[in-house]
Short mmCIF file of N, CA and C in Angstrom, two decimals:
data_model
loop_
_atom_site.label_atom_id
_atom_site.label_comp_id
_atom_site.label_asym_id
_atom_site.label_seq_id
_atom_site.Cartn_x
_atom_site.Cartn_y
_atom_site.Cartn_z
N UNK A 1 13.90 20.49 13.41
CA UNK A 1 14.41 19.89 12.18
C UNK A 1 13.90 18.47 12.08
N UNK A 2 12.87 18.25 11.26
CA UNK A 2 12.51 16.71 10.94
C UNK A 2 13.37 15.50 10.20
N UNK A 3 13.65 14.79 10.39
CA UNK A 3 14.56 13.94 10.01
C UNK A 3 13.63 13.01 8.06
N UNK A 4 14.34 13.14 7.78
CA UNK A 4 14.31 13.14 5.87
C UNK A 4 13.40 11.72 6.18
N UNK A 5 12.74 11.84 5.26
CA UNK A 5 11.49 10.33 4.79
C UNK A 5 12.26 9.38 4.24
N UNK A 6 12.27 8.44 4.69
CA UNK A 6 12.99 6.90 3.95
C UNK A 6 12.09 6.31 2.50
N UNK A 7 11.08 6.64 2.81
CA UNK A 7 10.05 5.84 2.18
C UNK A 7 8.69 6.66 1.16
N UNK A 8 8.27 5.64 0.45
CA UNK A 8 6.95 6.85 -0.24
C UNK A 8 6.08 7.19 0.72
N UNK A 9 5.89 6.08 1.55
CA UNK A 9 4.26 6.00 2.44
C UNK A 9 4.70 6.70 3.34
N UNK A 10 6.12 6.71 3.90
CA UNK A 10 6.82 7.80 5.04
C UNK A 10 6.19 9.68 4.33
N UNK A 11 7.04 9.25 3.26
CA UNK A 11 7.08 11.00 2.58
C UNK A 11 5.33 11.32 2.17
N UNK A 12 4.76 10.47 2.21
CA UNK A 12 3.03 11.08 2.19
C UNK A 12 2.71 11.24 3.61
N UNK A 13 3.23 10.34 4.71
CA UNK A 13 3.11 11.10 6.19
C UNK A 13 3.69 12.40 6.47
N UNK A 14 5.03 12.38 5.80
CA UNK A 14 5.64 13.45 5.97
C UNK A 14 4.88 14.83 5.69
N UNK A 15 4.24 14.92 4.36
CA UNK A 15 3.91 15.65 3.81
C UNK A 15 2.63 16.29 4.37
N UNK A 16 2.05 15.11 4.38
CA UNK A 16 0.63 15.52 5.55
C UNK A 16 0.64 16.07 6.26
N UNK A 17 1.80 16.17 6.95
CA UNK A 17 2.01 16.78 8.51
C UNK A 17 2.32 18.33 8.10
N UNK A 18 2.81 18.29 6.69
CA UNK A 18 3.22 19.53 6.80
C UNK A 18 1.99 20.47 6.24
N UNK A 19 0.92 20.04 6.03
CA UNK A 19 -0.63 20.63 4.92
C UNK A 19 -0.98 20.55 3.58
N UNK A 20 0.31 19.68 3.15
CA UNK A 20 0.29 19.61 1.71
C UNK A 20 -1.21 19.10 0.97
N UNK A 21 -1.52 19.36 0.23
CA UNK A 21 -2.83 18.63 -0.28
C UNK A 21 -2.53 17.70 -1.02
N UNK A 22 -3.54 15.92 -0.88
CA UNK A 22 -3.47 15.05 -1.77
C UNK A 22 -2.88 15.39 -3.05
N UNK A 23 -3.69 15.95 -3.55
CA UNK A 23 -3.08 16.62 -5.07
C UNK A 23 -1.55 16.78 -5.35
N UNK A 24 -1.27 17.85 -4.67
CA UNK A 24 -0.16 18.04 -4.62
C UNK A 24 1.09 16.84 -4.44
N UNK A 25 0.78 16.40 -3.34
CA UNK A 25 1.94 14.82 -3.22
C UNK A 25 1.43 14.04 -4.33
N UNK A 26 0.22 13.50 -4.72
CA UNK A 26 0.20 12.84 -6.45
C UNK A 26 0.89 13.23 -7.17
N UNK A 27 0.87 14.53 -7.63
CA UNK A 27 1.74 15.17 -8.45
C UNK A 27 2.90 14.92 -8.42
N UNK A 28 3.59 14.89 -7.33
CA UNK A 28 5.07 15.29 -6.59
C UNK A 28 5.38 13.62 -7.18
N UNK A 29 4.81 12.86 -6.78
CA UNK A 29 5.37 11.88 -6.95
C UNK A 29 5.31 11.13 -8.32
N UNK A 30 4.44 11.96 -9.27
CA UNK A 30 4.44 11.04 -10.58
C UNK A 30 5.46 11.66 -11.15
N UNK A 31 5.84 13.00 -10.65
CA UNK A 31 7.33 13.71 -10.87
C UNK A 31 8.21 13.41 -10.74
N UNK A 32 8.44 12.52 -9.76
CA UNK A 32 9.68 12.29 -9.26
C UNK A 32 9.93 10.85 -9.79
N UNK A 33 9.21 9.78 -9.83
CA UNK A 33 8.89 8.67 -10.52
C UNK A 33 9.58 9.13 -12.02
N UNK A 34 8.93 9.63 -12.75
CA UNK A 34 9.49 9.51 -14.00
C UNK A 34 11.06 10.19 -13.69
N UNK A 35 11.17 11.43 -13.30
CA UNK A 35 12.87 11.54 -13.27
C UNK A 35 13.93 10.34 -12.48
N UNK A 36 13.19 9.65 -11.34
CA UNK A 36 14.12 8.25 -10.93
C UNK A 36 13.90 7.07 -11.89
N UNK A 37 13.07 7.30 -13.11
CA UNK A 37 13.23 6.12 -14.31
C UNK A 37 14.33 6.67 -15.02
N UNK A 38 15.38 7.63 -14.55
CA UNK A 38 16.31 8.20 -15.33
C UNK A 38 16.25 7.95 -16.96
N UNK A 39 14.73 7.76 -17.38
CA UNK A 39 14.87 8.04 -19.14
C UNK A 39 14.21 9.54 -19.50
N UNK A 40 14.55 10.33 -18.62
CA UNK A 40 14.05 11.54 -18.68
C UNK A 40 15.16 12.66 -18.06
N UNK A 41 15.62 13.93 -18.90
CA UNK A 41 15.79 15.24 -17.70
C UNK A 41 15.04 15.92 -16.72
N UNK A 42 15.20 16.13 -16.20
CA UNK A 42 14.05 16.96 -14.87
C UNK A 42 13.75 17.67 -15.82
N UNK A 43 13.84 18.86 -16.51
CA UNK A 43 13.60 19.96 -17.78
C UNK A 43 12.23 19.43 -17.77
N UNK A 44 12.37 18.17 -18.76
CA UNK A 44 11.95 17.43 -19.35
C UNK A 44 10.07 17.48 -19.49
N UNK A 45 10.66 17.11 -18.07
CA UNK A 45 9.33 16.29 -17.15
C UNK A 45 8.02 17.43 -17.03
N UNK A 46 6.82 17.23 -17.27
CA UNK A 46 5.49 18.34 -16.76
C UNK A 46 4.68 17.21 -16.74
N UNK A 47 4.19 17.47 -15.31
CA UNK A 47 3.15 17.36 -14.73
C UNK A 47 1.55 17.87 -14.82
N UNK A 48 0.68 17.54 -14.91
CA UNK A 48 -0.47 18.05 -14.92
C UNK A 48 -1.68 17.24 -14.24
N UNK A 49 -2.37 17.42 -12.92
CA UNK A 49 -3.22 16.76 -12.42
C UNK A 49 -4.85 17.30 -12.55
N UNK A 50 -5.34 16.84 -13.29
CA UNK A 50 -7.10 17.05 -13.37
C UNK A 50 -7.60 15.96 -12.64
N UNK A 51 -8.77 16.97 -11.38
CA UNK A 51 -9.42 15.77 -11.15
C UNK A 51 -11.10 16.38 -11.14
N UNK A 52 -11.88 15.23 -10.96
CA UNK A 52 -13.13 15.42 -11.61
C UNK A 52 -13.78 15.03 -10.17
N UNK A 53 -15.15 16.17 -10.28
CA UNK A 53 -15.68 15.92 -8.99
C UNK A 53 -16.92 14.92 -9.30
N UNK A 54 -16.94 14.02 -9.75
CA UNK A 54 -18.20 12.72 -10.21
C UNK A 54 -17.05 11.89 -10.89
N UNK A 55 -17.63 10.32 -10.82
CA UNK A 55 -16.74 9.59 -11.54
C UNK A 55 -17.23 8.17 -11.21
N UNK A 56 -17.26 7.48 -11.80
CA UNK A 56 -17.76 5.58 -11.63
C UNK A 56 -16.71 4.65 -11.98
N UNK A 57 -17.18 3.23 -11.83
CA UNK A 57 -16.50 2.34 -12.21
C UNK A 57 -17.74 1.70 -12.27
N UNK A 58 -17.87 1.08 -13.55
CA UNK A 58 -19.21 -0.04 -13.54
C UNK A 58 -20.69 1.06 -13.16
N UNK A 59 -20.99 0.76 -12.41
CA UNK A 59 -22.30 1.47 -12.32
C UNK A 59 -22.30 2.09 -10.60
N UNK A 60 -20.94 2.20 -9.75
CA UNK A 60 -20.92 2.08 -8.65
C UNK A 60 -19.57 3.73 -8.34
N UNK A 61 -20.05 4.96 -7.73
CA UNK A 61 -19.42 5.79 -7.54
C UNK A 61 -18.20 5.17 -6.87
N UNK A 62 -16.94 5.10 -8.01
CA UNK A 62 -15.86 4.92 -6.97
C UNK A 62 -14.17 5.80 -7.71
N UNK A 63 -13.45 6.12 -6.56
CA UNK A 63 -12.73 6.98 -7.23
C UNK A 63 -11.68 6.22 -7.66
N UNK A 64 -10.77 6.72 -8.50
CA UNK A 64 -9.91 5.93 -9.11
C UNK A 64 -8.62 7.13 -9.35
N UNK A 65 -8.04 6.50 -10.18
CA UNK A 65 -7.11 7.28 -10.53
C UNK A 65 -6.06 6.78 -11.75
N UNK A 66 -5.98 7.13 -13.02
CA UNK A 66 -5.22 6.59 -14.26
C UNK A 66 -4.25 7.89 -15.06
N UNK A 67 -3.23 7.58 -14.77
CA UNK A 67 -2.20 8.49 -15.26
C UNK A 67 -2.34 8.06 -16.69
N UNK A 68 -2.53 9.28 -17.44
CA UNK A 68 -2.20 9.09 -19.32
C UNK A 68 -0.49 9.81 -18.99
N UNK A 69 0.33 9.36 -20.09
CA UNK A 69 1.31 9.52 -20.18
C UNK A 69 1.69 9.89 -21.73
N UNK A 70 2.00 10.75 -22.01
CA UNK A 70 2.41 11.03 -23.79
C UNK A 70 4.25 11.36 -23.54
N UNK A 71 5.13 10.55 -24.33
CA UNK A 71 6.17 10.81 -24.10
C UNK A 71 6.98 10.92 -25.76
N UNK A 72 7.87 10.76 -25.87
CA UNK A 72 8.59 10.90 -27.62
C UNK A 72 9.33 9.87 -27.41
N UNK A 73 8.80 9.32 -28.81
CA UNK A 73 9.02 7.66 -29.21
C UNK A 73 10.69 7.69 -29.49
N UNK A 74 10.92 6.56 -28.76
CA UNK A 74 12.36 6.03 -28.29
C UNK A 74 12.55 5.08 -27.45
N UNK A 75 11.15 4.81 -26.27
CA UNK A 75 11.74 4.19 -25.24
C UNK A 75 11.28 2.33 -25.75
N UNK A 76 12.62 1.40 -25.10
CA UNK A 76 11.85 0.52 -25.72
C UNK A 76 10.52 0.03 -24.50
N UNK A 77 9.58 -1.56 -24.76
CA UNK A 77 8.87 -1.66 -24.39
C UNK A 77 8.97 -2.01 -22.82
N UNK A 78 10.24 -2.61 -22.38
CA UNK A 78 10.78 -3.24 -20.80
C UNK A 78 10.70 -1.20 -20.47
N UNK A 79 11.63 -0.05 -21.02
CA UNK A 79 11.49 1.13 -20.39
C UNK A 79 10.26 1.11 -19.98
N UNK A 80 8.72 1.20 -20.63
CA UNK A 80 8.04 2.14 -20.57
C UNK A 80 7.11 1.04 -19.24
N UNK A 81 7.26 -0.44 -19.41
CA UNK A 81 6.52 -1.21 -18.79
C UNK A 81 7.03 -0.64 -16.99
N UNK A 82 8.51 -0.60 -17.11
CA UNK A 82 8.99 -0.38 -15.60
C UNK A 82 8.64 1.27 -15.51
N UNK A 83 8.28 2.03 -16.47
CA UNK A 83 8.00 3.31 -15.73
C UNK A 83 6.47 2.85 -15.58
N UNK A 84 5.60 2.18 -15.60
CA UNK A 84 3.74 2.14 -15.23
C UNK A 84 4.39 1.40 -13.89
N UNK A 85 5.21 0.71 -13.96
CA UNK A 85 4.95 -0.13 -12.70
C UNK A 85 5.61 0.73 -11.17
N UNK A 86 6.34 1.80 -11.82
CA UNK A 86 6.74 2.22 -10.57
C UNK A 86 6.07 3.39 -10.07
N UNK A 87 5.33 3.72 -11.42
CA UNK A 87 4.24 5.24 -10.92
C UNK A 87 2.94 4.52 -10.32
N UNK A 88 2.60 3.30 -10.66
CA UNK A 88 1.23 2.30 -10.51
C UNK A 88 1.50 1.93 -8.73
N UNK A 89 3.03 1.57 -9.01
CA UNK A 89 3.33 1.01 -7.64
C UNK A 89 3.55 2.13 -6.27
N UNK A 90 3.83 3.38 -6.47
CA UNK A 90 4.35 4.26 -5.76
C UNK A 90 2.75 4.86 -5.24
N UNK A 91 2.17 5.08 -6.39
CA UNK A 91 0.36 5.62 -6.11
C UNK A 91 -0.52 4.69 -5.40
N UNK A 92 -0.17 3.10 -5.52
CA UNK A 92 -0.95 2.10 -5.32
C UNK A 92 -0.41 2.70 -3.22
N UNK A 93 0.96 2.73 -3.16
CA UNK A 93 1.66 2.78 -1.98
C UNK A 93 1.20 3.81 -0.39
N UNK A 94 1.64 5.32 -1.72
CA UNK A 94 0.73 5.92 -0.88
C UNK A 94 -0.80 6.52 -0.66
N UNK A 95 -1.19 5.71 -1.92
CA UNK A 95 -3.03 5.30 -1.53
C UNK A 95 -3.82 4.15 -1.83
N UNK A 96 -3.32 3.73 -0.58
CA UNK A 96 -4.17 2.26 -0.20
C UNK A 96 -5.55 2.11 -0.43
N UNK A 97 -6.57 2.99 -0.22
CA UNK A 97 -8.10 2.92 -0.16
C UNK A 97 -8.04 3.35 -1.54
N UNK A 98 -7.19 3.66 -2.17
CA UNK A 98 -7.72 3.91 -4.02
C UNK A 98 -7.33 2.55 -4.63
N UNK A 99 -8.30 2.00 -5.00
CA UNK A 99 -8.54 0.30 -5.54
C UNK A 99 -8.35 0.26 -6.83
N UNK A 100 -8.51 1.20 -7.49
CA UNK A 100 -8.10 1.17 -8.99
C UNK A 100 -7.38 2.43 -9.46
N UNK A 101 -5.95 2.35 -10.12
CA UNK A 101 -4.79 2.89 -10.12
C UNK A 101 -4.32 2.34 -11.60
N UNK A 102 -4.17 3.32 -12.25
CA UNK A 102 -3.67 2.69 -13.98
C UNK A 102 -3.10 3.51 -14.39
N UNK A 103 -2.55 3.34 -15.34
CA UNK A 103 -1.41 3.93 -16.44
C UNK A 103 -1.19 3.52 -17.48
N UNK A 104 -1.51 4.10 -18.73
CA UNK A 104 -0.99 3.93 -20.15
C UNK A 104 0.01 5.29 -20.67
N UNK A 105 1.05 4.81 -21.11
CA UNK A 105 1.78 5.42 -22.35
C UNK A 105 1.64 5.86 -23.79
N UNK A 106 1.17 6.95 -24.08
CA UNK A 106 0.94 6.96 -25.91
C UNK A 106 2.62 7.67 -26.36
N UNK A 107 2.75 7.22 -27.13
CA UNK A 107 4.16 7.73 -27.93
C UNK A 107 4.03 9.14 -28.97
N UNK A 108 4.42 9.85 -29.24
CA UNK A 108 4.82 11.18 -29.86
C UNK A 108 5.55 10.43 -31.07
N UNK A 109 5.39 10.79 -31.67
CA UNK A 109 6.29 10.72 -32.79
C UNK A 109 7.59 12.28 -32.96
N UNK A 110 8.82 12.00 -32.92
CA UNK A 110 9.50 13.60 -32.84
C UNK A 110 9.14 14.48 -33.65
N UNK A 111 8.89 13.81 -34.91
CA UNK A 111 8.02 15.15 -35.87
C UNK A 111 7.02 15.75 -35.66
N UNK A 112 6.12 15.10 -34.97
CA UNK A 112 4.79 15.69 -34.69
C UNK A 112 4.83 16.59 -33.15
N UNK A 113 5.97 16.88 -32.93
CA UNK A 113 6.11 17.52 -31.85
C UNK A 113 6.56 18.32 -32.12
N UNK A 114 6.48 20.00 -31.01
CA UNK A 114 7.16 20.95 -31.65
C UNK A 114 6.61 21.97 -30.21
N UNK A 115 8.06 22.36 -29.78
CA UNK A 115 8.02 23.16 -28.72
C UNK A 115 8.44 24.86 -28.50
N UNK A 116 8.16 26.14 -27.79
CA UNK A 116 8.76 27.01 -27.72
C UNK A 116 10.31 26.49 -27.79
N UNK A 117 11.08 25.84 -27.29
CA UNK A 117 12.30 26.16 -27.31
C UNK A 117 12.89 25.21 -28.41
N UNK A 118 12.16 25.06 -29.12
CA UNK A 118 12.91 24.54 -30.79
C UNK A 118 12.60 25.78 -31.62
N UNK A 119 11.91 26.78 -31.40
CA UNK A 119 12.51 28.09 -31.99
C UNK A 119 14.01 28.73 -32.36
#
């Protein structure tokens, strides 16, 4: 029985140990990030990670990583600033050798949205 992770950089050791793939803990954690900004239900929340096997910065192969975020307009601007900083900060945490780490928010408008379960 392993004793529970205190920490992000703990719970990406943790996870490692257990075979999880990078991917997977990215994911896990931009998941969990937005449901501990409690302006979201777990329901709510989907995830989706694409990653690309080529990629630059400037003219120099380097990998990166920038969460787009589309959410439904409501939150004010302090919400949405502390949700980049804690998904920016949690990714920056448990990947140190990834040097560039970003996040923007685009807003939904509620009308222009429209889901199976508004049927």
């Amino acid at each position: 029985h392993q004793k529970r992770p205190e920490t992000v950089g703990s719970l990406y050791h943790f996870w490692s140990k257990l075979n999880v793939s990078k991917s997977y803990i990215v994911l896990s954690i931009i998941m969990l990030d937005f449901f501990h900004s409690r302006l979201f239900s777990e329901n709510d929340i989907k995830v989706r990670l694409r990653s690309y096997d080529e990629d630059s910065i400037g003219n120099e192969a380097k990998p990166f990583i920038h969460v787009f975020s589309f959410i439904l307009k409501g939150r004010s601007e302090s919400q949405k600033e502390h949700l980049s900083k804690l998904v920016v900060g949690k990714l920056s945490e448990i990947l140190p050798d990834t040097l560039h780490i970003s996040m923007n928010i685009q807003e939904v408008e509620k009308e222009d949205f429209f889901s199976r379960k508004m049927l």
